[in-house]
Amino acid sequence: MLNRPPRRHRRTVPALAPALAVAALLTTAGCSGGGGSGAGAGAADEAAASASAAAARAPSPSPSVTVAHTLTEAQAKSALVTPADLGDDWTGTEGAATWRDALLKGKADVTDCQRLLDGLYAENLLGEPAGSRAAVGFDDTDAGAQLRYQVGAYDRAALDSSLAWLKTVPETCGQFTATDVRGGQFTVRAVAAPLPGLGEASEGLRVTVSGDGGGWPAVLTLDFAAVRVGDSALSLTDGGLDDVDAEDVRRAAEAGTRRLEEVLAGRTPAAALSAPASASDSAAVPAPDADADVDMDAESDQPSGRPSEQSGDEDEPDADELS
């Protein structure tokens, strides 16, 4: 048998040893180098680059996350316009005008335009606010007009989408036909009514509804305006069976934008304009009831321009009686 030299046992070096050795060398080099240059600085740069790459691979927050709404309930109420902002002819509303049911409840012959008709009826063309909100209504009894004004905190993406859609309405729904529940047909027309210089974004429309629907010859004019300030927005609708003054909407939008900007900046609107539009929330115009009956003028059989809630037909007392 051949004599073989005894085997030497291999010494197992822990896997961590090379890493520790490298770390020690880097530390030594870093201490011996001057001014942060040399191998130590290079290793630090490589480590920083590796960390940056890892951070870049980390999942980023979803862009659809809803932005926090900063408009509080108290601020929303403070941002509402008042009769003083509108003019001498405007007072707190007595209730929703009945032409709303007679001329805005219908089915559009163009599918994409149903949203406009429904939004005008429900007064939510901007969609539902995602945060605090406040609304108020006013009547101009001399002109037979009614104005509803609201302020709310919205989801920013949804709000921008609604404003973008409103911009397309004059082109996509410039004219269409609506049929009411009694088979009467109305022609609906929409044109742009710009509001330049208000807020961070704004859109305006003038919509007319006319025809001989259900035996009620009438022409309804509706002016709509919306203004965005941050994630909040104001919107208003001024409508009536007589000619509607576009300046009323412009005046309300300008005053409302100033008030909204003031409250979002943490300031209180001017004292002269800070009085509430009415003594209670009863001045706010609620969303119309889809099942409500249409209140018709008994004499003319036409949609009444009067509010649906009146204080009565009692005669006003003479001035001599009051004295």
XYZ file of C-alpha atoms in Angstrom:
323
model
C 0.000 0.000 0.000
C 1.261 3.443 -0.892
C 1.984 5.777 1.919
C -0.011 8.993 1.445
C 0.579 12.122 3.444
C -2.143 12.841 5.961
C -4.914 15.149 4.749
C -4.996 18.587 6.091
C -8.349 19.677 7.409
C -9.657 22.738 5.584
C -10.519 25.578 7.841
C -14.022 26.914 7.139
C -14.130 30.698 7.054
C -17.501 32.174 7.926
C -19.183 33.868 4.951
C -19.410 37.070 6.964
C -15.640 37.388 7.260
C -14.978 38.821 3.754
C -17.712 41.400 4.235
C -16.244 42.424 7.584
C -12.805 42.634 6.056
C -14.042 44.852 3.240
C -15.839 47.078 5.719
C -12.701 47.369 7.781
C -10.646 48.299 4.731
C -13.175 50.934 3.706
C -13.172 52.363 7.196
C -9.378 52.480 7.250
C -9.244 54.099 3.837
C -11.850 56.644 4.855
C -9.904 57.575 7.960
C -6.563 57.840 6.143
C -7.979 59.797 3.137
C -8.154 63.566 3.187
C -11.106 65.874 2.563
C -13.592 63.050 1.958
C -11.839 61.930 -1.275
C -10.486 58.500 -2.105
C -11.918 55.018 -1.807
C -14.055 55.875 1.255
C -15.838 58.711 -0.579
C -16.357 56.514 -3.617
C -17.931 53.773 -1.525
C -20.215 56.291 0.165
C -21.341 57.584 -3.213
C -22.069 54.053 -4.378
C -24.095 53.368 -1.231
C -26.106 56.560 -1.723
C -26.766 55.705 -5.353
C -27.929 52.225 -4.345
C -30.318 53.692 -1.751
C -31.723 56.125 -4.314
C -32.324 53.319 -6.776
C -34.128 51.314 -4.100
C -36.308 54.294 -3.243
C -37.178 54.770 -6.902
C -38.329 51.161 -7.107
C -40.613 51.606 -4.081
C -44.323 51.985 -4.928
C -45.434 55.612 -5.139
C -48.712 56.920 -3.621
C -51.744 56.513 -5.818
C -52.543 59.705 -7.776
C -56.244 59.104 -7.161
C -55.964 59.645 -3.404
C -58.498 62.293 -2.417
C -56.919 65.541 -1.262
C -57.896 66.658 2.224
C -60.720 69.173 2.201
C -59.896 72.326 4.134
C -63.269 74.072 3.831
C -65.088 73.730 7.144
C -68.841 73.895 7.616
C -68.558 77.314 9.243
C -66.402 78.568 6.370
C -68.865 77.240 3.801
C -71.685 79.196 5.448
C -69.524 82.315 5.640
C -68.774 82.013 1.919
C -72.463 82.200 0.944
C -73.590 85.395 -0.747
C -76.329 87.569 0.756
C -79.081 89.786 -0.671
C -76.668 92.708 -0.224
C -74.350 91.036 -2.752
C -77.144 90.618 -5.292
C -79.064 93.867 -5.227
C -82.165 95.464 -3.765
C -84.664 93.233 -5.591
C -83.466 89.956 -4.064
C -84.789 88.418 -0.854
C -84.624 85.030 0.848
C -86.548 82.410 -1.100
C -90.046 81.225 -0.241
C -89.582 77.832 -1.867
C -88.632 76.116 -5.113
C -90.262 77.614 -8.221
C -92.732 75.290 -9.899
C -91.332 75.737 -13.404
C -88.592 73.426 -12.226
C -90.877 70.408 -12.327
C -92.774 71.532 -15.418
C -89.810 72.318 -17.664
C -86.767 70.466 -16.366
C -88.122 66.975 -15.730
C -87.774 65.145 -19.012
C -85.878 62.663 -21.141
C -83.305 63.982 -23.590
C -83.215 62.556 -27.107
C -79.392 62.715 -26.943
C -78.017 60.375 -24.283
C -75.019 62.530 -23.440
C -77.307 65.508 -22.772
C -79.371 63.806 -20.095
C -76.679 64.735 -17.601
C -77.253 68.417 -18.339
C -81.012 68.162 -17.905
C -80.776 66.123 -14.706
C -78.071 68.370 -13.284
C -80.142 71.496 -13.884
C -83.163 69.911 -12.241
C -81.259 68.621 -9.192
C -78.949 71.663 -9.167
C -75.801 69.547 -8.936
C -74.037 70.090 -12.277
C -70.705 69.951 -10.427
C -71.595 66.668 -8.761
C -71.980 66.118 -5.041
C -69.430 67.800 -2.731
C -67.059 65.411 -0.961
C -66.762 67.604 2.134
C -68.464 70.533 3.818
C -71.210 72.333 1.928
C -73.763 75.114 2.304
C -76.554 76.429 0.070
C -79.011 79.294 0.007
C -81.812 80.478 -2.278
C -83.145 83.894 -3.283
C -86.201 85.235 -5.103
C -86.579 88.303 -7.287
C -90.355 88.566 -7.185
C -90.500 91.552 -9.532
C -88.691 89.672 -12.307
C -90.113 86.262 -11.376
C -86.583 84.848 -11.075
C -85.035 82.483 -8.581
C -81.361 82.024 -7.754
C -79.788 79.122 -5.903
C -76.240 79.471 -4.650
C -74.047 76.783 -3.098
C -70.472 76.310 -1.869
C -68.724 73.024 -1.196
C -65.444 71.124 -0.818
C -64.935 68.648 -3.658
C -62.634 65.872 -4.725
C -60.199 67.795 -6.928
C -60.070 65.248 -9.749
C -63.865 64.942 -9.880
C -64.264 68.722 -9.775
C -61.839 69.283 -12.642
C -63.612 66.571 -14.625
C -66.984 68.279 -14.132
C -65.604 71.650 -15.223
C -64.034 70.056 -18.302
C -67.385 68.473 -19.173
C -69.228 71.782 -18.750
C -66.842 73.346 -21.254
C -67.952 70.820 -23.902
C -71.706 71.257 -23.335
C -72.277 74.080 -25.894
C -70.762 71.870 -28.581
C -72.175 68.463 -27.631
C -75.560 69.659 -26.338
C -76.013 72.957 -28.131
C -79.554 71.885 -29.024
C -81.600 68.807 -28.229
C -85.197 67.789 -27.525
C -86.586 66.753 -24.156
C -89.857 64.909 -23.616
C -91.743 65.247 -20.331
C -93.821 62.582 -18.581
C -96.984 63.788 -20.358
C -95.460 63.464 -23.801
C -94.878 67.170 -24.289
C -91.674 68.134 -26.064
C -89.313 71.006 -25.362
C -86.310 72.320 -27.222
C -83.263 72.817 -25.034
C -80.431 75.086 -26.152
C -77.107 75.706 -24.385
C -74.501 78.374 -25.131
C -71.301 79.342 -23.336
C -71.386 82.252 -20.889
C -67.714 82.798 -19.931
C -66.640 84.183 -16.557
C -63.043 85.276 -17.193
C -60.840 86.260 -14.301
C -62.773 84.473 -11.561
C -61.044 81.948 -9.303
C -58.563 79.395 -10.597
C -61.042 77.978 -13.109
C -64.605 78.841 -14.095
C -67.341 77.855 -16.520
C -70.690 79.417 -17.385
C -73.720 78.433 -19.437
C -76.981 79.977 -20.573
C -79.663 77.348 -21.138
C -83.105 77.994 -22.611
C -86.005 75.564 -22.570
C -88.856 76.374 -24.945
C -91.749 74.698 -26.706
C -95.366 73.670 -26.321
C -94.857 70.764 -23.984
C -97.991 69.440 -22.326
C -99.967 72.448 -23.554
C -97.794 74.852 -21.558
C -96.194 77.334 -23.926
C -93.244 78.759 -22.040
C -89.627 79.819 -22.358
C -87.412 79.160 -19.367
C -84.004 80.836 -19.194
C -81.324 79.483 -16.859
C -77.922 81.067 -16.255
C -75.391 78.758 -14.607
C -71.952 79.625 -13.232
C -69.239 77.635 -11.439
C -65.937 78.875 -10.001
C -63.154 76.758 -8.482
C -60.806 77.986 -5.739
C -58.402 75.231 -4.705
C -60.416 72.108 -3.889
C -63.535 74.165 -3.196
C -66.067 75.607 -5.602
C -69.150 77.746 -5.794
C -71.994 77.246 -8.230
C -75.217 79.106 -8.863
C -78.256 78.934 -11.089
C -80.489 81.912 -11.886
C -83.689 81.080 -13.732
C -87.070 82.471 -14.677
C -89.843 82.495 -17.258
C -89.085 86.096 -18.129
C -85.799 87.470 -19.381
C -82.986 86.732 -16.904
C -80.358 89.413 -16.378
C -76.905 87.897 -16.935
C -75.434 90.602 -14.710
C -77.138 89.042 -11.696
C -75.101 85.868 -12.114
C -71.918 87.765 -12.822
C -72.410 89.930 -9.723
C -73.129 86.921 -7.520
C -70.159 84.963 -8.900
C -67.762 87.853 -8.340
C -68.950 88.470 -4.773
C -68.973 84.753 -4.007
C -65.450 84.233 -5.330
C -64.133 87.020 -3.110
C -65.890 85.570 -0.087
C -64.646 82.029 -0.781
C -61.066 83.238 -1.210
C -61.332 85.177 2.040
C -62.552 82.258 4.139
C -60.025 79.834 2.629
C -57.294 82.309 3.570
C -58.536 82.191 7.154
C -60.075 85.648 7.068
C -63.639 86.752 7.757
C -65.492 88.332 4.825
C -66.268 92.030 5.076
C -68.725 92.802 7.868
C -71.080 94.584 5.471
C -71.592 91.336 3.598
C -71.409 88.860 6.443
C -75.059 88.877 7.501
C -76.822 85.567 6.753
C -79.235 85.524 3.835
C -82.020 84.466 6.171
C -82.577 83.767 9.824
C -82.490 80.001 9.354
C -81.593 77.235 6.944
C -85.154 77.399 5.598
C -83.859 79.840 3.001
C -81.892 77.064 1.382
C -83.606 75.549 -1.635
C -83.750 71.771 -1.165
C -83.201 69.388 -4.026
C -86.507 69.035 -5.876
C -88.624 65.976 -5.202
C -88.739 63.870 -8.331
C -92.221 62.642 -7.398
C -93.652 66.072 -6.656
C -96.737 67.131 -8.561
C -96.466 70.048 -10.948
C -98.201 73.104 -9.533
C -99.969 74.852 -12.409
C -101.255 78.378 -12.548
C -105.015 77.978 -12.285
C -105.854 80.799 -14.679
C -103.372 80.272 -17.505
C -102.685 76.532 -17.158
C -98.978 77.352 -17.478
C -96.100 76.585 -15.169
C -96.172 79.174 -12.440
C -93.095 81.279 -11.953
C -94.041 81.777 -8.334
C -92.344 79.771 -5.591
C -94.228 76.643 -4.595
C -94.455 77.796 -0.991
C -96.310 81.063 -0.627
C -97.326 82.872 2.521
C -100.908 83.136 1.267
C -103.113 85.326 -0.899
C -104.025 87.751 1.848
C -104.124 91.367 0.759
C -101.337 93.614 1.942
C -102.558 96.187 4.496
C -102.835 99.757 3.302
C -100.300 102.258 4.495
C -103.138 104.182 6.230
C -104.035 101.090 8.211
C -100.442 100.616 9.325
C -100.317 104.213 10.515
